[in-house]
Coordinates of C-alpha atoms and ligand atoms in Angstrom, one line a residue:
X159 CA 87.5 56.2 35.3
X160 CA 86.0 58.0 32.3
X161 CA 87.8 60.7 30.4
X162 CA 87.5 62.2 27.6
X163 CA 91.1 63.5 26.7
X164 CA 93.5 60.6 25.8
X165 CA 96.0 60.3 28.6
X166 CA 98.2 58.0 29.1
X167 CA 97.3 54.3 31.3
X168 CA 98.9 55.0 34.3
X169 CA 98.9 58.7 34.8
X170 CA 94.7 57.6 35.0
X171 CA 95.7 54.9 37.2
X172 CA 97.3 57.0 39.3
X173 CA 94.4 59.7 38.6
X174 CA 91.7 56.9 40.0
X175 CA 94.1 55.6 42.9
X176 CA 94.1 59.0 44.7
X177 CA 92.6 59.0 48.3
X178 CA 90.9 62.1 48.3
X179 CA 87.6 62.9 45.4
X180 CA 89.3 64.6 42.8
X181 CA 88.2 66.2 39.6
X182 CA 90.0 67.9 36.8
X183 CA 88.6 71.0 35.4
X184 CA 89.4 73.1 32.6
X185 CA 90.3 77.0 33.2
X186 CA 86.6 77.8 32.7
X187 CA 85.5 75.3 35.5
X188 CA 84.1 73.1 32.7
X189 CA 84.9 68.8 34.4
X190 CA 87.0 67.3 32.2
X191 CA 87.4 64.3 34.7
X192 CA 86.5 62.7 37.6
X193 CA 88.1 60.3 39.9
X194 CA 86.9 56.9 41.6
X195 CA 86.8 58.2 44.9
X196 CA 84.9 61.0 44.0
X197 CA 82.0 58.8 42.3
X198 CA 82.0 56.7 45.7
X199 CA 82.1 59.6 48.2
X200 CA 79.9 62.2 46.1
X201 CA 77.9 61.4 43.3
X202 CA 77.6 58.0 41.6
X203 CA 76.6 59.8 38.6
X204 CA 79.6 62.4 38.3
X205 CA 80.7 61.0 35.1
X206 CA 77.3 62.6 33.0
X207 CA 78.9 65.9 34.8
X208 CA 82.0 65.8 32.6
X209 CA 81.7 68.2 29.5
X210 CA 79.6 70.3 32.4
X211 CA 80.9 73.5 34.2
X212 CA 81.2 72.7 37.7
X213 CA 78.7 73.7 40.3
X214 CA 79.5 76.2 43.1
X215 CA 78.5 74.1 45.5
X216 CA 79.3 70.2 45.3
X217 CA 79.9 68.7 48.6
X218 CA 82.0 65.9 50.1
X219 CA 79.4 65.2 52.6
X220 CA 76.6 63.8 50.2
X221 CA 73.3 65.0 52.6
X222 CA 73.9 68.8 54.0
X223 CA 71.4 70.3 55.4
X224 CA 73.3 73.5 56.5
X225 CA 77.3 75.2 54.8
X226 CA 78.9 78.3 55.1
X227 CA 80.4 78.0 51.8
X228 CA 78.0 80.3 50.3
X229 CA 79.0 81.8 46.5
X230 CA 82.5 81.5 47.9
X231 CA 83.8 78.1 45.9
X232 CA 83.7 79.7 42.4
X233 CA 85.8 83.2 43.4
X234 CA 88.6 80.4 44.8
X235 CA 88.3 78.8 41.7
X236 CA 88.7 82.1 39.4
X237 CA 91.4 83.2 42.0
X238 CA 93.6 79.9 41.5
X239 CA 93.3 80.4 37.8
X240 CA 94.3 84.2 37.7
X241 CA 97.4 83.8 40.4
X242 CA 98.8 80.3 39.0
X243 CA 99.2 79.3 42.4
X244 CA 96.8 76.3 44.8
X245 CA 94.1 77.9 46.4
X246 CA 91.9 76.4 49.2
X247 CA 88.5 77.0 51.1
X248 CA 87.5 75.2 54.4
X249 CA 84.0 75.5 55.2
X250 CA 81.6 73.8 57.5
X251 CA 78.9 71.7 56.8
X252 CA 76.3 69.7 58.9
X253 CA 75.7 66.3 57.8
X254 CA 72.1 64.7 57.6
X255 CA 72.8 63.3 61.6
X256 CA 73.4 66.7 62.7
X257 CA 77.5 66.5 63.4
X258 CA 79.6 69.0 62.7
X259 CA 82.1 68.4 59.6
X260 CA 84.9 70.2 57.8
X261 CA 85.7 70.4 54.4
X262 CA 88.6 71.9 52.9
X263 CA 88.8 72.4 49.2
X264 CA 91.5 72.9 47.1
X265 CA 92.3 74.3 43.9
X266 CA 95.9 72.8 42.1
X267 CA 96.5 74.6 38.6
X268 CA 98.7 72.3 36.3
X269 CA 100.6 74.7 34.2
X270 CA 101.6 74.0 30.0
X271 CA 105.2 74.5 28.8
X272 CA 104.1 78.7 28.4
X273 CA 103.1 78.7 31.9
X274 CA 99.5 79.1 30.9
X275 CA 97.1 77.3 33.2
X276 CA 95.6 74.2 31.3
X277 CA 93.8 72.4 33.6
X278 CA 92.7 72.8 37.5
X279 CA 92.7 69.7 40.1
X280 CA 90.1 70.1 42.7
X281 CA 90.5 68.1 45.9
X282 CA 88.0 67.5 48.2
X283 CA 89.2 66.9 51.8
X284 CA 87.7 65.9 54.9
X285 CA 89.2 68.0 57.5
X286 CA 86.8 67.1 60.4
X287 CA 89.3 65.0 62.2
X288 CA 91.8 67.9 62.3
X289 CA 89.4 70.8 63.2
X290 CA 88.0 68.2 65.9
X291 CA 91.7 67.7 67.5
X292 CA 92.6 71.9 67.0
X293 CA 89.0 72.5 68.7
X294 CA 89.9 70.3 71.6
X295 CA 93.7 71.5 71.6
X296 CA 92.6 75.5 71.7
X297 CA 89.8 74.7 74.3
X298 CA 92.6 72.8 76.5
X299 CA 95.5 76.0 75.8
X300 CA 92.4 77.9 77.1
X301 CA 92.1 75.6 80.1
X302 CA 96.4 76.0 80.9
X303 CA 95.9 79.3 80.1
X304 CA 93.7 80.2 82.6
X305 CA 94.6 77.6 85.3
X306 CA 98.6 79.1 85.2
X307 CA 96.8 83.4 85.1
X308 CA 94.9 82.5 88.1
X309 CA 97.6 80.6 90.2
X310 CA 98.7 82.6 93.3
X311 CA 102.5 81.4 92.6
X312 CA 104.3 83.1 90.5
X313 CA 105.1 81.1 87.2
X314 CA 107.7 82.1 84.5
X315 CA 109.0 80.3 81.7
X316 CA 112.2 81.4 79.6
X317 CA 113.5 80.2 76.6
X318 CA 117.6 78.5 76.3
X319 CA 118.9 82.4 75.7
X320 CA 117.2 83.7 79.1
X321 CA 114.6 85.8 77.0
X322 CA 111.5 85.3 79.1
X323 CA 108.2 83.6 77.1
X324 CA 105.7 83.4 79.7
X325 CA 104.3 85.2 83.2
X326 CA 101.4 84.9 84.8
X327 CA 99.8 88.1 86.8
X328 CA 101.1 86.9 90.2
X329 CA 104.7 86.5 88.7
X330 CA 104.1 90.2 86.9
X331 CA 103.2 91.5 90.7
X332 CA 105.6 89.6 92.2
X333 CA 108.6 90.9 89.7
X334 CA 107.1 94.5 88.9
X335 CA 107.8 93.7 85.1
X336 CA 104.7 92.8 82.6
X337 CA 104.8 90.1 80.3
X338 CA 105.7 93.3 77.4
X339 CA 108.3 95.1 79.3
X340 CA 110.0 91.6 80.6
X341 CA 110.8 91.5 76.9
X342 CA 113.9 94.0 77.3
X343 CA 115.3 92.1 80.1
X344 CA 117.0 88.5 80.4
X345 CA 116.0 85.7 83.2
X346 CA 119.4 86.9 85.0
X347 CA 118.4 90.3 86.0
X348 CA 115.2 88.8 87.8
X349 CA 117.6 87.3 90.1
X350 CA 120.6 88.9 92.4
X351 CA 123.8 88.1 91.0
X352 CA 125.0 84.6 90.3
X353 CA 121.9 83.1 91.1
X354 CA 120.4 82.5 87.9
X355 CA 123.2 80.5 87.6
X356 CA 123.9 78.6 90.5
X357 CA 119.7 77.8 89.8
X358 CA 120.6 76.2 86.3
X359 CA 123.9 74.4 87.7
X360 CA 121.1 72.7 90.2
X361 CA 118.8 71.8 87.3
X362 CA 121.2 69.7 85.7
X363 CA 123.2 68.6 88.2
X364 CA 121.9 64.9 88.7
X365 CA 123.1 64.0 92.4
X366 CA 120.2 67.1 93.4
X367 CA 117.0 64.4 92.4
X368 CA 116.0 64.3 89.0
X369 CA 117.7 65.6 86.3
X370 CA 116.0 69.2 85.0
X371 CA 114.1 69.4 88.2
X372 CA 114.7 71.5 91.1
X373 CA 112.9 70.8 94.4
X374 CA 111.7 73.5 96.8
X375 CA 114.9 75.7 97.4
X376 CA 114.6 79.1 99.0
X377 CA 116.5 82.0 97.1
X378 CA 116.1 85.6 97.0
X379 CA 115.0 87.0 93.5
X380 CA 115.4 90.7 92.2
X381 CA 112.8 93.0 91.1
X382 CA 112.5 95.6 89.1
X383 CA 113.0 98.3 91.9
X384 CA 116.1 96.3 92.6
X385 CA 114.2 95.0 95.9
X386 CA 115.5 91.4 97.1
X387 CA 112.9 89.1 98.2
X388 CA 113.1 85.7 99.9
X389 CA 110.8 82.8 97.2
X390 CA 110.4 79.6 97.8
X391 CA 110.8 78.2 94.2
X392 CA 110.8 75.2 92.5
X393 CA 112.0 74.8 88.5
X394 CA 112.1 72.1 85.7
X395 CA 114.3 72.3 82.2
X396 CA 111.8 71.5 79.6
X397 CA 113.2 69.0 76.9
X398 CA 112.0 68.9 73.2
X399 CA 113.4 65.5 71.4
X400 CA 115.9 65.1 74.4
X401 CA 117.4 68.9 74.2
X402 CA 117.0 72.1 76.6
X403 CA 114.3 73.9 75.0
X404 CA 113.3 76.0 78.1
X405 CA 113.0 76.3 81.6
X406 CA 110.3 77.1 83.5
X407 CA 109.6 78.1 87.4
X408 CA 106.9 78.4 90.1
X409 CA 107.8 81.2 93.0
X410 CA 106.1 81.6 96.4
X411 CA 106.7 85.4 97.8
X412 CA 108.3 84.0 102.0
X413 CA 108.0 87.8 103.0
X414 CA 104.6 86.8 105.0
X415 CA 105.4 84.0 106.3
X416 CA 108.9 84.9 107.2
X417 CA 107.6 87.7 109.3
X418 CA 105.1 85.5 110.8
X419 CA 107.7 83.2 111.7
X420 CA 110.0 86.3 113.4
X421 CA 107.2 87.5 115.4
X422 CA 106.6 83.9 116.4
X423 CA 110.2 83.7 117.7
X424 CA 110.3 87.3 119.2
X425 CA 106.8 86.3 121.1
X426 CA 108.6 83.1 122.2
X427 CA 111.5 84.9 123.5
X428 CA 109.6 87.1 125.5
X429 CA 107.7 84.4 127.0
X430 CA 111.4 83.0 128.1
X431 CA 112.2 86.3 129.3
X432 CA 109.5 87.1 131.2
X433 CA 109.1 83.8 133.0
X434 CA 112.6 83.9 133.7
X435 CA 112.1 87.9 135.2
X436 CA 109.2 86.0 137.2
X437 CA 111.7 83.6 138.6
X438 CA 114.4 86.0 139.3
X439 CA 111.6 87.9 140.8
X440 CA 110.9 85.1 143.6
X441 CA 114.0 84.4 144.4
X442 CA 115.4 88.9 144.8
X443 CA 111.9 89.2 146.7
X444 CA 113.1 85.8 149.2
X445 CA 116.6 86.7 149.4
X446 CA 115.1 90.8 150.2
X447 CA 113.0 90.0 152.7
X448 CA 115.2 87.3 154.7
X449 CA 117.9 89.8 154.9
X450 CA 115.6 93.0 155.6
X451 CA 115.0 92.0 159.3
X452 CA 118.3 91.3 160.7
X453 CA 119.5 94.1 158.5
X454 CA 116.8 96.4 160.4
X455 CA 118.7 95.4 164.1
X456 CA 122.0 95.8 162.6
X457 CA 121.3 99.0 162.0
X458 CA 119.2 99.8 165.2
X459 CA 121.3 98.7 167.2
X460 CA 124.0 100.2 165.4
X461 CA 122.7 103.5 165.9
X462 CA 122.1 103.0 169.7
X463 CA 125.8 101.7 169.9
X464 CA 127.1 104.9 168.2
X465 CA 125.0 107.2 170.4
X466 CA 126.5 105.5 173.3
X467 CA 130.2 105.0 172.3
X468 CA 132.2 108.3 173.6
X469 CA 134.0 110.7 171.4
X470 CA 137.3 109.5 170.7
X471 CA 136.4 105.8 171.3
X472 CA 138.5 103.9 169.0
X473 CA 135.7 101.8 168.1
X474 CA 133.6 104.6 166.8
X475 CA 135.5 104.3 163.2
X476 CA 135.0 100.8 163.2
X477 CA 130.9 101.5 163.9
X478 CA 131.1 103.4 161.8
X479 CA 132.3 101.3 158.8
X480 CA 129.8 98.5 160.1
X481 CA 126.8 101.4 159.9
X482 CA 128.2 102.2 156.1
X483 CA 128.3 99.1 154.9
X484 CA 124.9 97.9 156.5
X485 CA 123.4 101.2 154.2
X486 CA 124.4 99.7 151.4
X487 CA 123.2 96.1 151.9
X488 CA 119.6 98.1 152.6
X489 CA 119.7 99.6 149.3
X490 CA 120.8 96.4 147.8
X491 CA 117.3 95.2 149.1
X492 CA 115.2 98.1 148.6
X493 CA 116.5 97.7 144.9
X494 CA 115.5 94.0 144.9
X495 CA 112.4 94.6 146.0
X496 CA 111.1 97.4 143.7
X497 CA 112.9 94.7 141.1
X498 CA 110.4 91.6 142.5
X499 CA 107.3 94.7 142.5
X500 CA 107.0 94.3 146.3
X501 CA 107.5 98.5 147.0
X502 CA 103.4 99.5 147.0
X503 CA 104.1 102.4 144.7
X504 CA 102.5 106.1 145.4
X505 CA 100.2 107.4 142.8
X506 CA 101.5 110.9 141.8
X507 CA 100.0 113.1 139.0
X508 CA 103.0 115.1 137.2
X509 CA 104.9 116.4 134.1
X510 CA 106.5 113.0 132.5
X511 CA 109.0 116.4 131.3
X512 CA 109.2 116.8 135.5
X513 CA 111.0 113.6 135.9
X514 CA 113.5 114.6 133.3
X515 CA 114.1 118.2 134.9
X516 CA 114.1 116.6 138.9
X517 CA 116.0 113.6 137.9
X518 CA 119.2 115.8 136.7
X519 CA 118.5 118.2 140.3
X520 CA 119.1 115.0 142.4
X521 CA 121.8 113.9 140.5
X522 CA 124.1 114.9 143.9
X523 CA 128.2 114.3 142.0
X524 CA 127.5 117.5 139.3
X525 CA 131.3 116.4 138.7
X526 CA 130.5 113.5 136.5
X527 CA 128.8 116.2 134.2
X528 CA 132.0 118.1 133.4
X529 CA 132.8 116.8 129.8
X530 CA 128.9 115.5 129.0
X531 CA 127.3 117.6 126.9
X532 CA 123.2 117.1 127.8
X533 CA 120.6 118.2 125.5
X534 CA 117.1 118.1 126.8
X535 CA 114.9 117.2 123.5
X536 CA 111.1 117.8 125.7
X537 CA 107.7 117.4 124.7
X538 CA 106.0 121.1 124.0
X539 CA 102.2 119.7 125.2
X540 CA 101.3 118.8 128.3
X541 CA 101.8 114.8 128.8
X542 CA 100.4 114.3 132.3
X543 CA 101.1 110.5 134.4
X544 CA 100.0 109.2 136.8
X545 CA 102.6 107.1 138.9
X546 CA 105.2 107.0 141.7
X547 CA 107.4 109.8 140.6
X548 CA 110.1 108.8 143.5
X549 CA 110.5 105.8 142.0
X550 CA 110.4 106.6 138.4
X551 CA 112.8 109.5 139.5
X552 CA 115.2 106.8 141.0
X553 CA 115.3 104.6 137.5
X554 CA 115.8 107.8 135.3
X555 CA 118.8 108.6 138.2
X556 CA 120.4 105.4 136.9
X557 CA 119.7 105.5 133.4
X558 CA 121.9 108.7 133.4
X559 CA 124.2 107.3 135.3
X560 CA 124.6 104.3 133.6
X561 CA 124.6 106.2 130.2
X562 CA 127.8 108.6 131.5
X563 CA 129.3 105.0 132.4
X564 CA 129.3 104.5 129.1
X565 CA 130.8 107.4 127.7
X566 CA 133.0 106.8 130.4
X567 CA 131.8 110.3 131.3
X568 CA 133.1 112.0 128.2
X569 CA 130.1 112.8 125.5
X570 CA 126.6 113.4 124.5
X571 CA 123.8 112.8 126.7
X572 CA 119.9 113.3 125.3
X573 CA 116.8 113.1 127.1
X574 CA 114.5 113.3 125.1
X575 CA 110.1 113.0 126.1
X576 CA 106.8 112.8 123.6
X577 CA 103.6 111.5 123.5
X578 CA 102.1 108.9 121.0
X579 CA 98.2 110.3 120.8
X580 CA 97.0 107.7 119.1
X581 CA 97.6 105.1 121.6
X582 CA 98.0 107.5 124.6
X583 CA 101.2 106.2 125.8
X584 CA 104.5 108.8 127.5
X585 CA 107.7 108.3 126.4
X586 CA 110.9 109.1 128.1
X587 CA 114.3 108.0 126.0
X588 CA 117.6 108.7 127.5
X589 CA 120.3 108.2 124.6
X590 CA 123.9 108.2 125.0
X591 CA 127.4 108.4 122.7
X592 CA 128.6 105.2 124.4
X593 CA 130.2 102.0 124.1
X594 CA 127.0 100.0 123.5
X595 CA 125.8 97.1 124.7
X596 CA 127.2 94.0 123.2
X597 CA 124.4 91.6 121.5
X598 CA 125.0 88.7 124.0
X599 CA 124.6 90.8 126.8
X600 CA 121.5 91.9 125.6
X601 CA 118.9 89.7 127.4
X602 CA 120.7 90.0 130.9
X603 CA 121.2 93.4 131.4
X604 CA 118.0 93.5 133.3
X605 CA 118.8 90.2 135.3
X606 CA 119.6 91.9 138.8
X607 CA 123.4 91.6 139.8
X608 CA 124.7 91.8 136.0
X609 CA 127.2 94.3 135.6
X610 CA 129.8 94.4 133.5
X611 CA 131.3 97.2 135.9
X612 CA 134.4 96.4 138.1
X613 CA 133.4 95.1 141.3
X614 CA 132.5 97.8 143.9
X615 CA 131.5 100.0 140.9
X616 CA 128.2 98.5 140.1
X617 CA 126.3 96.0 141.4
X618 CA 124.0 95.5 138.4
X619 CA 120.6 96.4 140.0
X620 CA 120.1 99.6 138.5
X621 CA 118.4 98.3 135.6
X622 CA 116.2 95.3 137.4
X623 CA 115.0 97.9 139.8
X624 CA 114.2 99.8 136.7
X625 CA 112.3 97.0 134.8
X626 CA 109.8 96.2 138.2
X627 CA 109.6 99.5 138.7
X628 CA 107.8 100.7 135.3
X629 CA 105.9 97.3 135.4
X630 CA 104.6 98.1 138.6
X631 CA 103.6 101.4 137.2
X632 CA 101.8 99.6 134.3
X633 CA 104.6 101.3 132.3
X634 CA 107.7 99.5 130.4
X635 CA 111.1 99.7 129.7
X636 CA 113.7 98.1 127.0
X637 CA 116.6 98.7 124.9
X638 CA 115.3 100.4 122.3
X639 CA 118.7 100.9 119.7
X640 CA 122.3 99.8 120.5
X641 CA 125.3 100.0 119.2
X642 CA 129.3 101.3 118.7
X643 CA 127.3 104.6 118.3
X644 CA 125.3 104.1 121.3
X645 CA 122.5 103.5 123.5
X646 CA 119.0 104.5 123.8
X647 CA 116.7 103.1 126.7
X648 CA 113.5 104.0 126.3
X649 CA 110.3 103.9 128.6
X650 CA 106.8 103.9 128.0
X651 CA 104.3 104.7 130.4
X652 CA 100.4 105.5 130.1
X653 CA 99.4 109.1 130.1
X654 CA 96.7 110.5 131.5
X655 CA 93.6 111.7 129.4
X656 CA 92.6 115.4 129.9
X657 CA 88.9 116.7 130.6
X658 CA 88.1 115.8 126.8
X659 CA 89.2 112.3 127.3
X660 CA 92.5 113.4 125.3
X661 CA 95.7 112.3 126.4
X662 CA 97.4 115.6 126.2
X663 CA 96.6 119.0 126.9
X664 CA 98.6 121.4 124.0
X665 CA 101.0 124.4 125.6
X666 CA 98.9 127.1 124.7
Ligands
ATP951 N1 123.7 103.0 128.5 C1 124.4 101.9 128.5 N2 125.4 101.7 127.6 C2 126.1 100.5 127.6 N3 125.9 99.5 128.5 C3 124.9 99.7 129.5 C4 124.1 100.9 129.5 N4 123.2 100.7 130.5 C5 123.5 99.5 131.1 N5 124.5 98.9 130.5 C6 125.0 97.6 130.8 O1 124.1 96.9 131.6 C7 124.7 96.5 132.8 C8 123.6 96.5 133.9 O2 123.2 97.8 134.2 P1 122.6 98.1 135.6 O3 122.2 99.6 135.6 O4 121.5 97.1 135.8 O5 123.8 97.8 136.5 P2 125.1 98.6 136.8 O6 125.0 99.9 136.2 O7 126.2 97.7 136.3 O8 125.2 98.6 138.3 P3 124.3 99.5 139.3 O9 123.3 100.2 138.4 O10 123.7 98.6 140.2 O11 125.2 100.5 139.9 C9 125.8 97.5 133.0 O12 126.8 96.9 133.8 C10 126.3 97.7 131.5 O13 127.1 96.6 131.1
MG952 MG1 123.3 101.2 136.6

């Protein structure tokens, strides 16, 4: 230690102990002292400095071959001095093995009893350890950064009051909110009530897995529209020292997959129904044709008997009941076999507004019209098919009848027919004010013999014979709306393209 003020022993011991190179300098920037670290880290020499002003550009790093300090150390010197306060400069210097290195200087002013500046300490630090670790520390928040933006999941953090600190895109999307405008709003609104809640009860209730951590658990969140939509999420409590400092959480939109998974179990239900239809199908078609021959003699001979039987023959009533009766068992089987597809249908070109229009002609009891109010909604262009009109005319028959059945022939009946050009399909919906069709009867009322009608009233064919019938005419039928405020059935059947190849001429 070499000084030329007189100070006292151990405020130079302490002087010459300091880690860091050190020199004092007066206000001017003349070196009134030098420490021992500074002679071993910079200049072996620096005490033939003292009584010198200092240079601009001293460095910590003895062999530089490149700095960005530039004119910039003398200015921080001249600043400390004029503001009384520590100034500091960090540049960057290449040493003679190429590395990078930091250097941070500083400027301390010691102030007298009048507050003047009487001396300066410069410092010179080695800062490339630090600047190393924040280069490596940005470049990995770069790394986060980019790996949470570009995650397909939604990911959100909030902090212990709710107020929301972090969303990636996907999370914006998914909400509706950006990062900015989710400033306004607290983590509760992003969920339907209660549930923000009942999510934080879970994160700390321990008998749910780890503490802080919720496992996959499907919940419905809230956007900004006010729109529910099902998530999959997952969420953790993030602790700083041991206490709740925020919580973040990862979302998965379920709409997709949920609707992939409906259709799924519609397809699969379909399947059931249809190979159950297939089965039923069999056994009507068996059952049909066993009982369609004797049937046949019953009522030829029948016949012949009544021909031959003399007025007034008191057996002539009872042949009479037999005859009835054997009627009714053959349209029993006529029905099950249009049902099981065994009829050969006629190909007929007409009107699908035709059937509408005939059906309501044959409709023989007019009676059953008396307090139904029937409004014919009909297509205004031409829809042509092509198809066996007496049968189609026989399943619209019972359609209408089964709809004033439900109305218990008291209220609106609508048949209404239109065409869908872009796929070239009829349609023909008959709608009613009835009682509806409960849910569990749903998938039987095309099973032949239901009927929820007393017995002798119905004997649940109408609709089977309905269903083979438009699948035999490469046409189909289903339940298209029901409910306390009523039914519609509606039917679909190709249409027939015009000269252009278009399915339907226009009016006009
Ligand atoms: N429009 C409707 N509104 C409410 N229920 C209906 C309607 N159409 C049919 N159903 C229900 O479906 C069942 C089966 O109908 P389907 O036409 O096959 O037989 P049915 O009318 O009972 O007897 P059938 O037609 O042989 O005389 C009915 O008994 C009824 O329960
Ligand atoms: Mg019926």
């Amino acid at each position: 230690m070499a000084t030329k003020t007189s100070e006292n022993d151990w405020q130079l011991r302490i002087f010459d102990s300091l880690s860091y190179p050190t020199r004092i300098l007066a206000p001017d920037g003349t070196i009134v002292a030098v420490n021992r670290r500074l002679k071993e880290k910079i200049d072996r020499n620096a005490e033939q400095t003292i009584g010198q002003k200092s240079e601009d550009i001293k460095h910590l790093f003895r062999t530089v071959t490149q700095s960005s300090a530039g004119g910039e150390v003398k200015p921080t010197l001249t600043d400390a001095v004029k503001k009384k306060s520590g100034k500091s400069i960090v540049f960057t210097t290449t040493d003679s093995q190429g590395r990078q290195r930091w250097e941070d200087r500083v400027f301390s002013p010691i102030l007298d009893d009048n507050g003047d500046v009487v001396y300066i300490i410069e410092s010179f630090r080695d800062i490339t350890k630090i600047k190393t670790l924040e280069k490596l520390y940005s470049g990995m928040r770069e790394l986060i950064d980019n790996v949470v933006q570009s995650s397909v999941s939604g990911i959100m953090a909030a902090d212990r009051r709710g107020n929301i600190i972090l969303m990636n895109r996907a999370a914006e999307e998914l909400f509706g909110y950006t990062i900015a405008e989710a400033d306004e709003v607290n983590i509760e609104d992003f969920y339907p009530e209660g549930v923000a809640r009942e999510v934080m009860r879970k994160l700390r209730d321990p008998s749910l897995g780890e503490r802080g951590k919720l496992p996959i658990t499907k919940v419905n969140i809230r956007t900004r529209d006010g729109e529910e939509i099902p998530v999959e999420m997952t969420a953790a409590i993030i602790y700083d020292e041991g206490k709740e400092s925020a919580t973040a959480a990862i979302f998965n939109d379920l709409r997709e997959k949920l609707a992939v998974e409906q259709k799924l179990k519609e397809a699969q239900a379909q399947v059931v129904q249809s190979e159950k239809m297939a089965s039923l199908g069999r056994l009507a078609a068996g059952v049909a044709h066993e009982i369609n021959n004797p049937l046949t003699s019953i009522l030829m001979y029948g016949n012949i008997m009544q021909e031959k039987l003399e007025a007034g023959s008191p057996n002539k009533k009872n042949l009479d009941y037999i005859l009835e009766d054997a009627e009714r068992c053959k349209e029993i089987v006529k029905n099950l076999l249009a049902y099981s597809r065994q009829t050969n249908p006629k190909r007929d070109i007409f009107l699908i507004n035709a059937l509408v229009n005939e059906s309501l002609g044959l409709i023989r009891d007019q009676k059953l019209f008396v307090h139904v109010e029937v409004i014919k909604d009909l297509a205004d262009n031409l829809i042509y098919i092509d198809a066996d009109k007496n049968q189609l005319n026989q399943v619209v028959i019972n359609l209408i009848i089964n709809a004033i059945d439900a109305m218990e022939g008291n209220g609106t009946l609508i048949l209404k027919t239109y065409g869908e050009p872009r796929t070239g399909k009829a349609y023909l919906e008959v709608s009613d004010t009835g009682c509806g069709i409960p849910e569990e009867n749903l998938n039987k009322v095309f099973d032949p013999f239901f009927t929820t009608k007393a017995p002798g009233k119905g004997t649940g064919l109408g609709l089977s014979m309905a269903y083979g019938v438009l699948e035999e005419n490469r046409g189909h039928i289903k339940v298209k709306e029901t409910g306390p405020q009523g039914t519609t059935i509606i039917m679909e059947l190709p249409a027939l393209a015009d000269s252009d190849g278009l399915p339907f001429d226009s009016i006009g």
